[in-house]
XYZ file of C-alpha atoms in Angstrom:
358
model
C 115.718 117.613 139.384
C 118.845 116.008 138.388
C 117.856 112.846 137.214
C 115.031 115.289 134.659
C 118.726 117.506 133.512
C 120.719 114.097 132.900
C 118.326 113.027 130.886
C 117.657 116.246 129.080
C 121.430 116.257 128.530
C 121.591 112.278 127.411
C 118.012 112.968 124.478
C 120.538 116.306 123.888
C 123.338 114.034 122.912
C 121.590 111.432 121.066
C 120.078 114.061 119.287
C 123.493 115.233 118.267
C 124.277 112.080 117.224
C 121.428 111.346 115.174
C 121.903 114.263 113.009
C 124.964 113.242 112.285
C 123.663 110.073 111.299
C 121.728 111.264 108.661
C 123.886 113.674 106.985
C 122.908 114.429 103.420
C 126.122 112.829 101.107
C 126.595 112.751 96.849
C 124.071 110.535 95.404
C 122.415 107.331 96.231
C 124.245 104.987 98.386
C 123.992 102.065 95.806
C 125.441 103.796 93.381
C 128.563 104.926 96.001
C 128.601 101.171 96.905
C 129.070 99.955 93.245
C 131.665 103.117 92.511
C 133.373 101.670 96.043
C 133.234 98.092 95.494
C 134.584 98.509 91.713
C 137.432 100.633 92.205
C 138.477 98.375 95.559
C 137.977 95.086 93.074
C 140.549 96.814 90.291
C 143.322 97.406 92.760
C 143.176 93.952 94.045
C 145.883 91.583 92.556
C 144.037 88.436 91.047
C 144.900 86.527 94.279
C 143.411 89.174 96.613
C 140.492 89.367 94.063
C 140.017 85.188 94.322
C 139.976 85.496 98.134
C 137.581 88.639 98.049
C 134.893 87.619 95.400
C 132.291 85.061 96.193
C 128.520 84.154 94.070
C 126.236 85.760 94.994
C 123.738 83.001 95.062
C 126.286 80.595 97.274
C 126.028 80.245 101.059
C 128.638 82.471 101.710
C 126.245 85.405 101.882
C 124.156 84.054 104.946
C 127.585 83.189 106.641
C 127.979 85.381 109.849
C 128.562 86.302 113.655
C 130.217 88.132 115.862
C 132.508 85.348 117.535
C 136.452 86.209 116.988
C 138.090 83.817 113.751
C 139.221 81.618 115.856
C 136.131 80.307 117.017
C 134.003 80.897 113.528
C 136.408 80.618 110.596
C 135.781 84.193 108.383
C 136.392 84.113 104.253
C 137.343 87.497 102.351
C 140.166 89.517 102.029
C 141.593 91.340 105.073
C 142.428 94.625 105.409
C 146.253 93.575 107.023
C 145.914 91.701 103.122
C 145.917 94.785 101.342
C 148.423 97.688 100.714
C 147.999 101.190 102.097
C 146.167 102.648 99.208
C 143.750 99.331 98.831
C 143.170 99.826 102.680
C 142.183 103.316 101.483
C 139.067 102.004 99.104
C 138.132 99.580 101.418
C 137.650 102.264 104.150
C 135.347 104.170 101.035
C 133.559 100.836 100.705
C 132.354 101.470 104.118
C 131.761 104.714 103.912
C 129.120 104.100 101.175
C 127.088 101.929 103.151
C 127.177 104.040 106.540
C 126.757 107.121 108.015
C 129.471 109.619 109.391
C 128.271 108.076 113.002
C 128.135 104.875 111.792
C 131.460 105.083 109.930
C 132.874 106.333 113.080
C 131.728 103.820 115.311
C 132.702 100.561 112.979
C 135.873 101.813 112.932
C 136.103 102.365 117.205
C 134.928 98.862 117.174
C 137.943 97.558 115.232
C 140.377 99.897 116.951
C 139.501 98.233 120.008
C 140.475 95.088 119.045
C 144.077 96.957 120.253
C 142.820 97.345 123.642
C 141.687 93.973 124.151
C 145.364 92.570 123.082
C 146.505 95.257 126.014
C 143.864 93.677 128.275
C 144.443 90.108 127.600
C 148.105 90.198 127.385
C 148.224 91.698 130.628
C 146.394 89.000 131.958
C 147.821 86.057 130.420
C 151.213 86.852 131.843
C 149.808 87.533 135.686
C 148.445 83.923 135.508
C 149.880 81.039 137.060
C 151.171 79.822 134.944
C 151.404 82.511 132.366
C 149.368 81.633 129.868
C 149.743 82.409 125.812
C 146.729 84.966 124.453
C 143.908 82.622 122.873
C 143.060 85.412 120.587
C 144.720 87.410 118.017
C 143.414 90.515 118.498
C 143.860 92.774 115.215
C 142.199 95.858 114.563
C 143.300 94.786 110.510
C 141.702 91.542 110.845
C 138.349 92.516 109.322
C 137.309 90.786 106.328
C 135.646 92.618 102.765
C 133.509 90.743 100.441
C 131.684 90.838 97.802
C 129.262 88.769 96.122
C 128.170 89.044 92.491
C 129.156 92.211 90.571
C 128.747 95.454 91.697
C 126.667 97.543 89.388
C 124.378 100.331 89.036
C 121.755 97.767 87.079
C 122.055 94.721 88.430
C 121.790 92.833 92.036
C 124.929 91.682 94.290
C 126.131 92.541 98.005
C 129.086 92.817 100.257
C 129.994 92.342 103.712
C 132.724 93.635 106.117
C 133.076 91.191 109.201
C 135.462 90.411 112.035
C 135.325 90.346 115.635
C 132.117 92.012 117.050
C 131.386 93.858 113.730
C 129.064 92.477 111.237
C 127.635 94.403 108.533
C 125.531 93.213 105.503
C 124.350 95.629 102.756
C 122.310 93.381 99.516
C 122.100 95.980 96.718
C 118.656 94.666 94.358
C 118.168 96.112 90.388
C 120.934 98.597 91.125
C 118.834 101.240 93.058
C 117.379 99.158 96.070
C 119.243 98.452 98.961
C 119.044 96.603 102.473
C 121.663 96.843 105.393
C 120.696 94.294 108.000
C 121.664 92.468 109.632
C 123.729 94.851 111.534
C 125.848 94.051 114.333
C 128.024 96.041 116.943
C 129.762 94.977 119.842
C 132.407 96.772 122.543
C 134.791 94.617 124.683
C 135.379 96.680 127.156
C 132.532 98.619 127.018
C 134.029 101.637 128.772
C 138.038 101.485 128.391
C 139.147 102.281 132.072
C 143.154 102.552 131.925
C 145.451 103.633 129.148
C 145.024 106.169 127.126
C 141.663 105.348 125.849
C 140.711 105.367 129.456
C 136.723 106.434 129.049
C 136.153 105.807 125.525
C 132.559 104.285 125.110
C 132.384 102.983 121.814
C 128.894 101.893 122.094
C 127.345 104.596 124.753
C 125.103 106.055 123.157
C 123.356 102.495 122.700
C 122.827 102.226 126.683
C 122.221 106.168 127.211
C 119.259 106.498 125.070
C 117.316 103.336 126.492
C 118.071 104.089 130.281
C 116.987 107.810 129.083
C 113.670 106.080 128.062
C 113.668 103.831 131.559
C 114.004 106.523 133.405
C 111.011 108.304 132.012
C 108.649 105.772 132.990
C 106.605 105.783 136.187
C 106.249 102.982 138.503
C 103.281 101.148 136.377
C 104.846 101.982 133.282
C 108.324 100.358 134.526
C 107.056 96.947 135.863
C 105.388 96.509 132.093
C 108.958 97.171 130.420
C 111.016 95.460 132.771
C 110.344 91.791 131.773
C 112.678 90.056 133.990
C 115.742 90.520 137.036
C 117.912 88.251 135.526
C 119.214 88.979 132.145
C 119.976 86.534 129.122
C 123.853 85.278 128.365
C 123.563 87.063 125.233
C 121.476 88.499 122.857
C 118.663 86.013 122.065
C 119.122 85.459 118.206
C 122.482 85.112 118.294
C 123.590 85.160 114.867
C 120.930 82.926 113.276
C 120.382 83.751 109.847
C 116.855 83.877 109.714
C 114.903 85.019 112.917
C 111.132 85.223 113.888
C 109.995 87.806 116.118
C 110.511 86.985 120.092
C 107.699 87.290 122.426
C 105.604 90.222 122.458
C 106.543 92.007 125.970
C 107.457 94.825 127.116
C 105.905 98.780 127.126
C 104.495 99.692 123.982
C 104.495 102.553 122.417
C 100.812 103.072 122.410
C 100.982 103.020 126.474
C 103.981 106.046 126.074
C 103.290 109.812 126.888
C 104.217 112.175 123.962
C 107.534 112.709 125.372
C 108.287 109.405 126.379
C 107.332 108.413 122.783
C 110.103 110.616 121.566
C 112.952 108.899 123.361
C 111.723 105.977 122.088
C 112.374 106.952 118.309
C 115.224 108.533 119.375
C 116.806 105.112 120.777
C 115.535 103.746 117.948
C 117.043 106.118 115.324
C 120.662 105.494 117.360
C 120.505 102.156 115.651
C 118.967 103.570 112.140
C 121.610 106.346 112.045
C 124.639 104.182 111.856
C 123.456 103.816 108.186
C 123.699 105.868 105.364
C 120.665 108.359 105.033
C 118.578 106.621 102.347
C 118.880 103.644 103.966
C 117.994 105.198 107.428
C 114.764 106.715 105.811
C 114.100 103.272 104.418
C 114.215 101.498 107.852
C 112.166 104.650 109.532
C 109.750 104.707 106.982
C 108.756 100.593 107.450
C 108.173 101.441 111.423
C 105.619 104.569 110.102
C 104.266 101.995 108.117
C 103.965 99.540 110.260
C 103.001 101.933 113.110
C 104.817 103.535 115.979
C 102.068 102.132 118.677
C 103.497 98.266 117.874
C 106.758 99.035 118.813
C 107.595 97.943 122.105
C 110.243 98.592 124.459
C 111.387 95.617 127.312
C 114.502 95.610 130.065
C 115.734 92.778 131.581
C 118.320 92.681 134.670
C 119.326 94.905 136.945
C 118.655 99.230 136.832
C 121.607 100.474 137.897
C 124.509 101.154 135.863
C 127.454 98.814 136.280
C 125.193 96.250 136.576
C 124.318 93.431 133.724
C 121.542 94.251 131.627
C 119.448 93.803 128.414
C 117.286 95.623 126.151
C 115.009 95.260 123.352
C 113.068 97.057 120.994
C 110.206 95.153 118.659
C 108.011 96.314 116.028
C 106.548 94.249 113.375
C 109.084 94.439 111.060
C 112.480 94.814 113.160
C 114.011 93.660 116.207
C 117.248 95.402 118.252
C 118.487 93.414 120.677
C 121.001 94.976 123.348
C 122.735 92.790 125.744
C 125.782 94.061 128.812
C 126.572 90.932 130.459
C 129.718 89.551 129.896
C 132.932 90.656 131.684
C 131.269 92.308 134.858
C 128.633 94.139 132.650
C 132.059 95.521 130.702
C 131.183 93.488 127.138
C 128.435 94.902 124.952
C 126.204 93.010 122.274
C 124.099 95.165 120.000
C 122.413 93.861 116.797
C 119.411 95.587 114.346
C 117.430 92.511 112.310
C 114.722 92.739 109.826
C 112.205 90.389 109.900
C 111.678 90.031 106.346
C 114.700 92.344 104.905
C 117.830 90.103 106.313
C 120.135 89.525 103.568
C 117.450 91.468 101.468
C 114.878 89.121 101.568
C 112.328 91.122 101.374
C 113.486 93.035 97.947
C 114.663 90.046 95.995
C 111.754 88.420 96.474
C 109.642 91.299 95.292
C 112.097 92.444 92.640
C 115.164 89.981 91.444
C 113.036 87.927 89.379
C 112.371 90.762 86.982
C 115.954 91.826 86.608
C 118.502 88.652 86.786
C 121.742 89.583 88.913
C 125.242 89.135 87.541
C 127.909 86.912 89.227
């Protein structure tokens, strides 16, 4: 009986959050992204603008992961780079690409970067030696670009990046737009001292699939639970392209109506985070597609506190969830498109009718 009201409360929750995921805003998102991405690119002095502005067609585009600087050198301009009121249009930037959940939770992730300096600085003196911090940890050391010019006509992109936030938006013609790949991470996962003490950034994320877990019976569970060890990481890593990974898991098709329904609900936690069109979009490919391919595996242990991994496959996207690191305390969390990364997909279809601007 309590295990059927927690997870009634948990689908209550990420039903909560999904509706504020999709919440109806002004206009199309590509045009907010090119009325963003131009006003941020005429405050910018021209050395900000140099360090900010990249081709589209260069390398740079494809250039990602989740790693801090340190350990993968990041180009762009930084928001500790820009004044107050240029901070303020980079912060509308993002807003154009994401939902009110999803602008909430990129902006937790970055915030934590001043827990972890709490964390590690706490640790690096207790050493013996003490020890210097290997990291700077900055929640202002996220870096903005943009590739090609952003129109309402024409095709370009932009990116905002640091540590354990990646996000990619490719806007194609002007009026088609794709948002993977998307990544989210949370060292700590759950903050437990200081006065963040119980903030999880990324909760929701592990909620919704043990919500799902815990639905299944017996049978049902040793199909979805694929392995009692769990990977490092997530399995992709941050390759730029990706193929699907092996087909295991529970399927949809093998789900009960309700079960079924946590499914899309985990999976809409990771669609919300954008804005609505570009939700719909990635919904609309899995209806497509069909619901019964989609299949849902676990790896490592059930219990909470314990490491663990999740994905969720359908034939054209992959999330990967991974809690491993740091005692289970260090969350992963990444949405790819099989075709659509870096809008693939749409420039192939649709650039070579309309030529992009640089």
């Amino acid at each position: 009986m309590k295990r059927r009201m927690t997870r009634r409360w948990i689908a209550a929750a990420i039903l909560t959050a999904s509706t504020l995921g999709v919440t109806v805003e002004a206009g199309p998102s590509p045009a907010r992204m090119a009325t963003a991405a131009t006003a941020l690119l005429k405050s910018l002095t021209p050395e900000q603008r140099q360090q900010a502005t990249f081709s589209f067609d260069g390398d740079e585009r494809t250039h990602w992961h989740f790693v801090p600087t340190e350990v993968f050198a990041r180009h762009g301009l930084t928001l500790k780079q820009m004044n107050p009121s240029q901070q303020a249009l980079a912060r509308e930037l993002l807003k154009a690409g994401l939902s009110q959940r999803g602008y909430m939770t990129a902006t937790q992730v970055m915030e934590l970067e001043s827990v972890l300096a709490t964390l590690e600085a706490a640790q690096a003196a207790a050493a013996q030696p003490p020890q210097g911090n290997r990291f700077v940890r900055d929640p202002e050391r996220y870096f903005f670009s943009i590739f090609g010019t952003p129109s309402t006509r024409n095709t370009w992109g932009w990116r905002v990046e640091g540590h354990h936030l990646s996000l990619h938006f490719t806007v194609v013609n002007g009026t088609l737009v794709a948002g993977a790949p998307t990544f989210l991470g949370s060292n700590p996962a759950e903050v437990r001292d200081g006065p963040k003490r119980g903030t999880r950034v990324l909760g929701l994320e592990e909620d919704a699939a043990r919500s799902l877990l815990e639905s299944l019976d017996a049978s049902q569970r040793a199909t979805a639970v694929i392995n009692t060890t769990t990977p490092n990481d997530i399995v992709t890593v941050a390759s730029v392209k990706i193929e699907p990974l092996s087909p295991v898991g529970i399927p949809a098709a093998a789900l009960t109506v309700s079960q079924r329904a946590l499914l899309k609900q985990l999976v809409d936690v990771y669609a919300g985070y954008m804005a609505d069109d570009i939700a719909a979009d990635r919904l609309a490919r899995i209806e497509k597609s069909g619901w019964d391919k989609v299949a849902f595996a676990w790896a490592g242990r059930v219990e909470r506190g314990q490491k663990h991994y999740y994905r969720v496959q359908g034939p054209t996207f992959l999330i990967e969830y991974d809690n491993t690191q740091n005692d289970a305390n260090h969350i992963h969390s990444v949405w790819r498109d099989f075709n659509g990364d870096f809008g693939e997909d749409l420039l192939r279809e649709h650039v070579h009718d309309t030529p992009h601007c640089d």
